[in-house]
Amino acid sequence: MKHKASDNSRPIRKALTLREENMSNSKVTPSYIADHIRRVLKDGRSAPHSEDVQHFFKEVVKSRGWYTAELRKFAVRFRRSIARERGMDFLVQVADQLFSGRILEEKVMAVFLLEKQTKNFGENEFQLFASWLERVSSWADHDALAHYLLAPMVAADPARCREVFRWAKSPNPWRRRAACVALIRGARERRFFEQIVWLSNQLLHDKDDMVQKGLGWLLRETAKADPKRTVPYLTRSGRTHRDWCCGLLVRR
């Protein structure tokens, strides 16, 4: 998805009207709201942009052609209403329904519904969001999940680094990439240096391109935030190690 405005205002206004009318109905379920959101995403799609989106991915990605700014605006307005009328638990259930699909915007919408709300979540929600890694279908929905939900929750509770280390040893490459992306928030705060070094040593020679790019992203952010400790690690004696690390820094 590109960061550009689009004319999705009509379906959004219609969706918000229906939402306000129906949200107070006691029979409304998370599944009902998720299905309603799916219909709005389909009605508000941009067919030309949907074709353009594929250029950003190696794998086949199903997209409705929404631009990121419009999708985030839509999610924020829905979040406010759902949280006010039904509470955060209901909102998480709606997001869980949306992240179960194969459409890119549905998954990113799920993340945007919960973005900046992680202070309201605990261990149960963290484990739920971690389970979504098994549903990832592209780097876009992966990075939205790992960067906006998992990373702030790891930064909020360093004990969760143990879970991150388990992901680093997973046969699933998306979990191994998540191990890198989930530490970026902490890296920008000059935290988790020892954990990042361990992770780098663990994944430095990983054969998966997405894992390598995720590690390069993490090392780059670590070097920008804490160059005094990071640069010596990246350039330590041993040409193989140094060349490999320098190669990672230019990949993502």
mmCIF file of C-alpha atoms in Angstrom:
data_model
loop_
_atom_site.group_PDB
_atom_site.id
_atom_site.type_symbol
_atom_site.label_atom_id
_atom_site.label_comp_id
_atom_site.label_asym_id
_atom_site.label_seq_id
_atom_site.Cartn_x
_atom_site.Cartn_y
_atom_site.Cartn_z
ATOM 1 C CA MET A 1 0.000 0.000 0.000
ATOM 2 C CA LYS A 2 1.299 3.444 -0.912
ATOM 3 C CA HIS A 3 1.040 6.470 1.365
ATOM 4 C CA LYS A 4 -1.354 8.583 -0.680
ATOM 5 C CA ALA A 5 -4.835 9.972 -0.272
ATOM 6 C CA SER A 6 -7.711 8.322 -2.154
ATOM 7 C CA ASP A 7 -11.439 8.886 -2.559
ATOM 8 C CA ASN A 8 -12.806 6.345 -0.078
ATOM 9 C CA SER A 9 -14.895 8.926 1.789
ATOM 10 C CA ARG A 10 -18.314 7.741 0.607
ATOM 11 C CA PRO A 11 -18.039 4.082 1.741
ATOM 12 C CA ILE A 12 -16.385 5.229 4.975
ATOM 13 C CA ARG A 13 -19.247 7.625 5.773
ATOM 14 C CA LYS A 14 -21.769 4.901 4.975
ATOM 15 C CA ALA A 15 -19.891 2.417 7.157
ATOM 16 C CA LEU A 16 -19.734 4.798 10.088
ATOM 17 C CA THR A 17 -23.467 5.504 9.824
ATOM 18 C CA LEU A 18 -24.321 1.798 9.833
ATOM 19 C CA ARG A 19 -21.879 1.221 12.649
ATOM 20 C CA GLU A 20 -23.475 3.878 14.863
ATOM 21 C CA GLU A 21 -26.936 2.417 14.187
ATOM 22 C CA ASN A 22 -25.962 -1.174 14.907
ATOM 23 C CA MET A 23 -23.287 -0.980 17.608
ATOM 24 C CA SER A 24 -25.793 -0.711 20.445
ATOM 25 C CA ASN A 25 -27.598 -3.861 19.301
ATOM 26 C CA SER A 26 -26.923 -6.552 21.902
ATOM 27 C CA LYS A 27 -26.872 -9.233 19.197
ATOM 28 C CA VAL A 28 -23.922 -7.684 17.373
ATOM 29 C CA THR A 29 -20.885 -10.004 17.489
ATOM 30 C CA PRO A 30 -17.203 -9.492 16.629
ATOM 31 C CA SER A 31 -17.782 -11.659 13.550
ATOM 32 C CA TYR A 32 -20.619 -9.395 12.411
ATOM 33 C CA ILE A 33 -18.492 -6.254 12.763
ATOM 34 C CA ALA A 34 -15.526 -7.916 11.015
ATOM 35 C CA ASP A 35 -17.747 -8.930 8.092
ATOM 36 C CA HIS A 36 -19.100 -5.395 7.900
ATOM 37 C CA ILE A 37 -15.560 -4.001 7.755
ATOM 38 C CA ARG A 38 -14.656 -6.495 5.017
ATOM 39 C CA ARG A 39 -17.587 -5.260 2.916
ATOM 40 C CA VAL A 40 -16.528 -1.645 3.355
ATOM 41 C CA LEU A 41 -12.942 -2.465 2.387
ATOM 42 C CA LYS A 42 -14.238 -4.187 -0.739
ATOM 43 C CA ASP A 43 -16.641 -1.350 -1.653
ATOM 44 C CA GLY A 44 -13.983 1.308 -1.138
ATOM 45 C CA ARG A 45 -11.290 -0.443 -3.120
ATOM 46 C CA SER A 46 -9.173 1.074 -5.881
ATOM 47 C CA ALA A 47 -8.770 -1.437 -8.712
ATOM 48 C CA PRO A 48 -5.797 0.325 -10.402
ATOM 49 C CA HIS A 49 -3.882 0.602 -7.135
ATOM 50 C CA SER A 50 -4.731 -2.996 -6.321
ATOM 51 C CA GLU A 51 -2.711 -4.026 -9.373
ATOM 52 C CA ASP A 52 0.143 -1.665 -8.447
ATOM 53 C CA VAL A 53 0.448 -3.179 -4.957
ATOM 54 C CA GLN A 54 1.657 -6.492 -6.384
ATOM 55 C CA HIS A 55 4.856 -4.816 -7.610
ATOM 56 C CA PHE A 56 6.073 -4.544 -3.997
ATOM 57 C CA PHE A 57 5.924 -8.284 -3.312
ATOM 58 C CA LYS A 58 7.586 -11.444 -4.558
ATOM 59 C CA GLU A 59 4.631 -13.559 -3.445
ATOM 60 C CA VAL A 60 1.083 -13.142 -4.745
ATOM 61 C CA VAL A 61 -0.788 -10.685 -2.517
ATOM 62 C CA LYS A 62 -4.550 -10.126 -2.528
ATOM 63 C CA SER A 63 -5.227 -6.407 -2.116
ATOM 64 C CA ARG A 64 -8.241 -4.097 -2.238
ATOM 65 C CA GLY A 65 -6.075 -1.197 -3.339
ATOM 66 C CA TRP A 66 -6.478 1.042 -0.283
ATOM 67 C CA TYR A 67 -3.844 3.632 0.543
ATOM 68 C CA THR A 68 -2.301 3.426 3.998
ATOM 69 C CA ALA A 69 -3.375 6.883 5.208
ATOM 70 C CA GLU A 70 -7.035 6.274 4.351
ATOM 71 C CA LEU A 71 -6.993 2.813 5.896
ATOM 72 C CA ARG A 72 -5.490 4.108 9.140
ATOM 73 C CA LYS A 73 -8.051 6.941 9.304
ATOM 74 C CA PHE A 74 -10.864 4.443 8.793
ATOM 75 C CA ALA A 75 -9.455 2.145 11.503
ATOM 76 C CA VAL A 76 -9.083 4.944 14.062
ATOM 77 C CA ARG A 77 -12.696 6.032 13.658
ATOM 78 C CA PHE A 78 -13.949 2.469 13.973
ATOM 79 C CA ARG A 79 -11.717 1.859 16.988
ATOM 80 C CA ARG A 80 -13.122 4.810 18.904
ATOM 81 C CA SER A 81 -16.690 3.702 18.387
ATOM 82 C CA ILE A 82 -16.128 0.001 19.103
ATOM 83 C CA ALA A 83 -14.050 0.666 22.212
ATOM 84 C CA ARG A 84 -16.595 3.146 23.534
ATOM 85 C CA GLU A 85 -19.651 0.948 22.904
ATOM 86 C CA ARG A 86 -18.220 -2.546 23.470
ATOM 87 C CA GLY A 87 -14.826 -2.256 25.136
ATOM 88 C CA MET A 88 -11.286 -3.317 24.270
ATOM 89 C CA ASP A 89 -11.900 -7.068 24.582
ATOM 90 C CA PHE A 90 -14.545 -6.854 21.870
ATOM 91 C CA LEU A 91 -12.187 -4.766 19.707
ATOM 92 C CA VAL A 92 -9.438 -7.389 20.026
ATOM 93 C CA GLN A 93 -11.902 -10.078 18.948
ATOM 94 C CA VAL A 94 -12.846 -8.059 15.862
ATOM 95 C CA ALA A 95 -9.154 -7.659 15.005
ATOM 96 C CA ASP A 96 -8.601 -11.404 15.497
ATOM 97 C CA GLN A 97 -11.354 -12.103 12.978
ATOM 98 C CA LEU A 98 -9.861 -9.694 10.448
ATOM 99 C CA PHE A 99 -6.327 -11.068 10.708
ATOM 100 C CA SER A 100 -7.651 -14.516 9.812
ATOM 101 C CA GLY A 101 -8.248 -13.605 6.160
ATOM 102 C CA ARG A 102 -6.044 -13.489 3.079
ATOM 103 C CA ILE A 103 -6.696 -9.879 2.040
ATOM 104 C CA LEU A 104 -3.834 -7.504 2.856
ATOM 105 C CA GLU A 105 -6.016 -4.587 3.960
ATOM 106 C CA GLU A 106 -8.043 -6.778 6.321
ATOM 107 C CA LYS A 107 -4.896 -7.771 8.192
ATOM 108 C CA VAL A 108 -3.433 -4.285 8.269
ATOM 109 C CA MET A 109 -6.821 -2.952 9.394
ATOM 110 C CA ALA A 110 -6.707 -5.443 12.289
ATOM 111 C CA VAL A 111 -3.370 -3.991 13.388
ATOM 112 C CA PHE A 112 -4.476 -0.370 12.926
ATOM 113 C CA LEU A 113 -7.526 -1.025 15.113
ATOM 114 C CA LEU A 114 -5.146 -1.900 17.970
ATOM 115 C CA GLU A 115 -2.228 0.408 17.152
ATOM 116 C CA LYS A 116 -1.139 2.589 20.119
ATOM 117 C CA GLN A 117 -3.443 0.621 22.425
ATOM 118 C CA THR A 118 -0.895 -1.947 23.634
ATOM 119 C CA LYS A 119 -0.689 -0.387 27.103
ATOM 120 C CA ASN A 120 -4.199 -1.772 27.619
ATOM 121 C CA PHE A 121 -3.122 -5.350 26.853
ATOM 122 C CA GLY A 122 -1.517 -8.095 28.911
ATOM 123 C CA GLU A 123 0.074 -11.494 28.431
ATOM 124 C CA ASN A 124 -3.038 -13.113 26.958
ATOM 125 C CA GLU A 125 -3.190 -10.520 24.199
ATOM 126 C CA PHE A 126 0.559 -10.782 23.592
ATOM 127 C CA GLN A 127 0.264 -14.533 23.061
ATOM 128 C CA LEU A 128 -2.738 -13.996 20.787
ATOM 129 C CA PHE A 129 -0.864 -11.490 18.633
ATOM 130 C CA ALA A 130 2.163 -13.813 18.513
ATOM 131 C CA SER A 131 -0.120 -16.578 17.218
ATOM 132 C CA TRP A 132 -1.034 -14.338 14.293
ATOM 133 C CA LEU A 133 2.502 -14.855 12.954
ATOM 134 C CA GLU A 134 1.257 -18.214 11.671
ATOM 135 C CA ARG A 135 -1.309 -16.349 9.532
ATOM 136 C CA VAL A 136 1.152 -13.947 7.895
ATOM 137 C CA SER A 137 1.198 -13.977 4.108
ATOM 138 C CA SER A 138 3.554 -11.081 3.228
ATOM 139 C CA TRP A 139 6.148 -8.756 4.723
ATOM 140 C CA ALA A 140 3.547 -5.970 4.857
ATOM 141 C CA ASP A 141 1.088 -7.653 7.228
ATOM 142 C CA HIS A 142 4.039 -9.198 9.100
ATOM 143 C CA ASP A 143 5.783 -5.888 9.736
ATOM 144 C CA ALA A 144 2.553 -4.138 10.701
ATOM 145 C CA LEU A 145 1.934 -6.839 13.311
ATOM 146 C CA ALA A 146 5.503 -7.085 14.587
ATOM 147 C CA HIS A 147 6.291 -3.363 14.568
ATOM 148 C CA TYR A 148 3.041 -1.839 15.850
ATOM 149 C CA LEU A 149 1.823 -4.533 18.256
ATOM 150 C CA LEU A 150 4.552 -6.964 19.273
ATOM 151 C CA ALA A 151 7.476 -4.509 19.461
ATOM 152 C CA PRO A 152 5.872 -2.055 21.923
ATOM 153 C CA MET A 153 4.717 -4.955 24.098
ATOM 154 C CA VAL A 154 8.233 -6.410 24.193
ATOM 155 C CA ALA A 155 9.624 -2.967 25.032
ATOM 156 C CA ALA A 156 7.062 -2.666 27.842
ATOM 157 C CA ASP A 157 8.033 -6.025 29.379
ATOM 158 C CA PRO A 158 11.640 -7.149 28.773
ATOM 159 C CA ALA A 159 10.767 -10.641 30.076
ATOM 160 C CA ARG A 160 9.074 -11.164 26.716
ATOM 161 C CA CYS A 161 12.521 -11.294 25.121
ATOM 162 C CA ARG A 162 12.501 -14.975 26.085
ATOM 163 C CA GLU A 163 9.621 -15.450 23.669
ATOM 164 C CA VAL A 164 11.525 -13.500 21.019
ATOM 165 C CA PHE A 165 14.490 -15.866 21.401
ATOM 166 C CA ARG A 166 12.145 -18.810 20.802
ATOM 167 C CA TRP A 167 10.945 -17.198 17.589
ATOM 168 C CA ALA A 168 14.571 -16.885 16.456
ATOM 169 C CA LYS A 169 14.857 -20.690 16.505
ATOM 170 C CA SER A 170 11.541 -21.339 14.774
ATOM 171 C CA PRO A 171 11.390 -23.144 11.407
ATOM 172 C CA ASN A 172 8.890 -20.460 10.351
ATOM 173 C CA PRO A 173 10.870 -17.620 8.677
ATOM 174 C CA TRP A 174 8.179 -15.086 9.586
ATOM 175 C CA ARG A 175 8.745 -15.837 13.275
ATOM 176 C CA ARG A 176 12.492 -15.442 12.801
ATOM 177 C CA ARG A 177 11.931 -12.082 11.095
ATOM 178 C CA ALA A 178 9.544 -11.128 13.910
ATOM 179 C CA ALA A 179 12.327 -11.785 16.424
ATOM 180 C CA CYS A 180 14.263 -8.966 14.737
ATOM 181 C CA VAL A 181 11.430 -6.511 14.166
ATOM 182 C CA ALA A 182 10.042 -6.965 17.684
ATOM 183 C CA LEU A 183 13.260 -5.555 19.181
ATOM 184 C CA ILE A 184 13.363 -2.404 17.066
ATOM 185 C CA ARG A 185 11.284 -0.312 19.477
ATOM 186 C CA GLY A 186 13.660 -1.188 22.316
ATOM 187 C CA ALA A 187 16.702 -0.631 20.092
ATOM 188 C CA ARG A 188 15.575 2.920 19.338
ATOM 189 C CA GLU A 189 15.449 3.502 23.097
ATOM 190 C CA ARG A 190 19.043 2.181 23.438
ATOM 191 C CA ARG A 191 17.837 -0.968 25.192
ATOM 192 C CA PHE A 192 18.274 -4.718 24.618
ATOM 193 C CA PHE A 193 21.827 -4.429 23.252
ATOM 194 C CA GLU A 194 22.920 -7.790 24.687
ATOM 195 C CA GLN A 195 19.779 -9.448 23.345
ATOM 196 C CA ILE A 196 20.326 -7.892 19.911
ATOM 197 C CA VAL A 197 23.901 -9.184 19.798
ATOM 198 C CA TRP A 198 22.703 -12.678 20.697
ATOM 199 C CA LEU A 199 19.998 -12.498 18.045
ATOM 200 C CA SER A 200 22.432 -11.233 15.434
ATOM 201 C CA ASN A 201 24.844 -14.070 16.125
ATOM 202 C CA GLN A 202 21.933 -16.514 15.913
ATOM 203 C CA LEU A 203 20.525 -15.232 12.588
ATOM 204 C CA LEU A 204 23.566 -13.705 10.891
ATOM 205 C CA HIS A 205 23.820 -16.517 8.352
ATOM 206 C CA ASP A 206 20.103 -17.279 8.023
ATOM 207 C CA LYS A 207 19.367 -18.327 4.452
ATOM 208 C CA ASP A 208 15.955 -16.648 4.218
ATOM 209 C CA ASP A 209 16.023 -13.243 2.523
ATOM 210 C CA MET A 210 13.177 -11.824 4.636
ATOM 211 C CA VAL A 211 14.978 -12.805 7.839
ATOM 212 C CA GLN A 212 18.210 -11.238 6.615
ATOM 213 C CA LYS A 213 16.449 -7.986 5.746
ATOM 214 C CA GLY A 214 14.708 -7.949 9.132
ATOM 215 C CA LEU A 215 18.040 -8.371 10.900
ATOM 216 C CA GLY A 216 19.581 -5.641 8.766
ATOM 217 C CA TRP A 217 16.753 -3.308 9.744
ATOM 218 C CA LEU A 218 17.310 -4.078 13.439
ATOM 219 C CA LEU A 219 21.087 -3.582 13.253
ATOM 220 C CA ARG A 220 20.664 -0.311 11.386
ATOM 221 C CA GLU A 221 18.293 1.068 14.028
ATOM 222 C CA THR A 222 20.596 -0.154 16.794
ATOM 223 C CA ALA A 223 23.604 1.531 15.182
ATOM 224 C CA LYS A 224 21.737 4.829 14.819
ATOM 225 C CA ALA A 225 20.571 4.823 18.444
ATOM 226 C CA ASP A 226 23.702 3.429 20.094
ATOM 227 C CA PRO A 227 26.713 3.738 17.751
ATOM 228 C CA LYS A 228 29.275 3.623 20.558
ATOM 229 C CA ARG A 229 28.467 -0.008 21.324
ATOM 230 C CA THR A 230 27.106 -1.133 17.966
ATOM 231 C CA VAL A 231 29.858 -0.063 15.593
ATOM 232 C CA PRO A 232 32.596 -2.044 17.408
ATOM 233 C CA TYR A 233 30.349 -5.118 17.308
ATOM 234 C CA LEU A 234 29.670 -4.711 13.585
ATOM 235 C CA THR A 235 33.323 -4.165 12.737
ATOM 236 C CA ARG A 236 34.926 -6.566 15.187
ATOM 237 C CA SER A 237 37.932 -8.596 14.049
ATOM 238 C CA GLY A 238 37.141 -11.276 11.557
ATOM 239 C CA ARG A 239 36.557 -10.338 7.936
ATOM 240 C CA THR A 240 33.693 -12.789 7.442
ATOM 241 C CA HIS A 241 31.716 -11.346 10.347
ATOM 242 C CA ARG A 242 32.461 -7.751 9.348
ATOM 243 C CA ASP A 243 31.587 -8.225 5.675
ATOM 244 C CA TRP A 244 28.394 -10.095 6.500
ATOM 245 C CA CYS A 245 27.208 -7.400 8.934
ATOM 246 C CA CYS A 246 28.016 -4.592 6.506
ATOM 247 C CA GLY A 247 26.045 -6.431 3.837
ATOM 248 C CA LEU A 248 23.026 -6.657 6.119
ATOM 249 C CA LEU A 249 23.034 -2.918 6.807
ATOM 250 C CA VAL A 250 22.236 -2.111 3.183
ATOM 251 C CA ARG A 251 19.420 -4.651 2.909
ATOM 252 C CA ARG A 252 15.774 -4.430 3.839
#
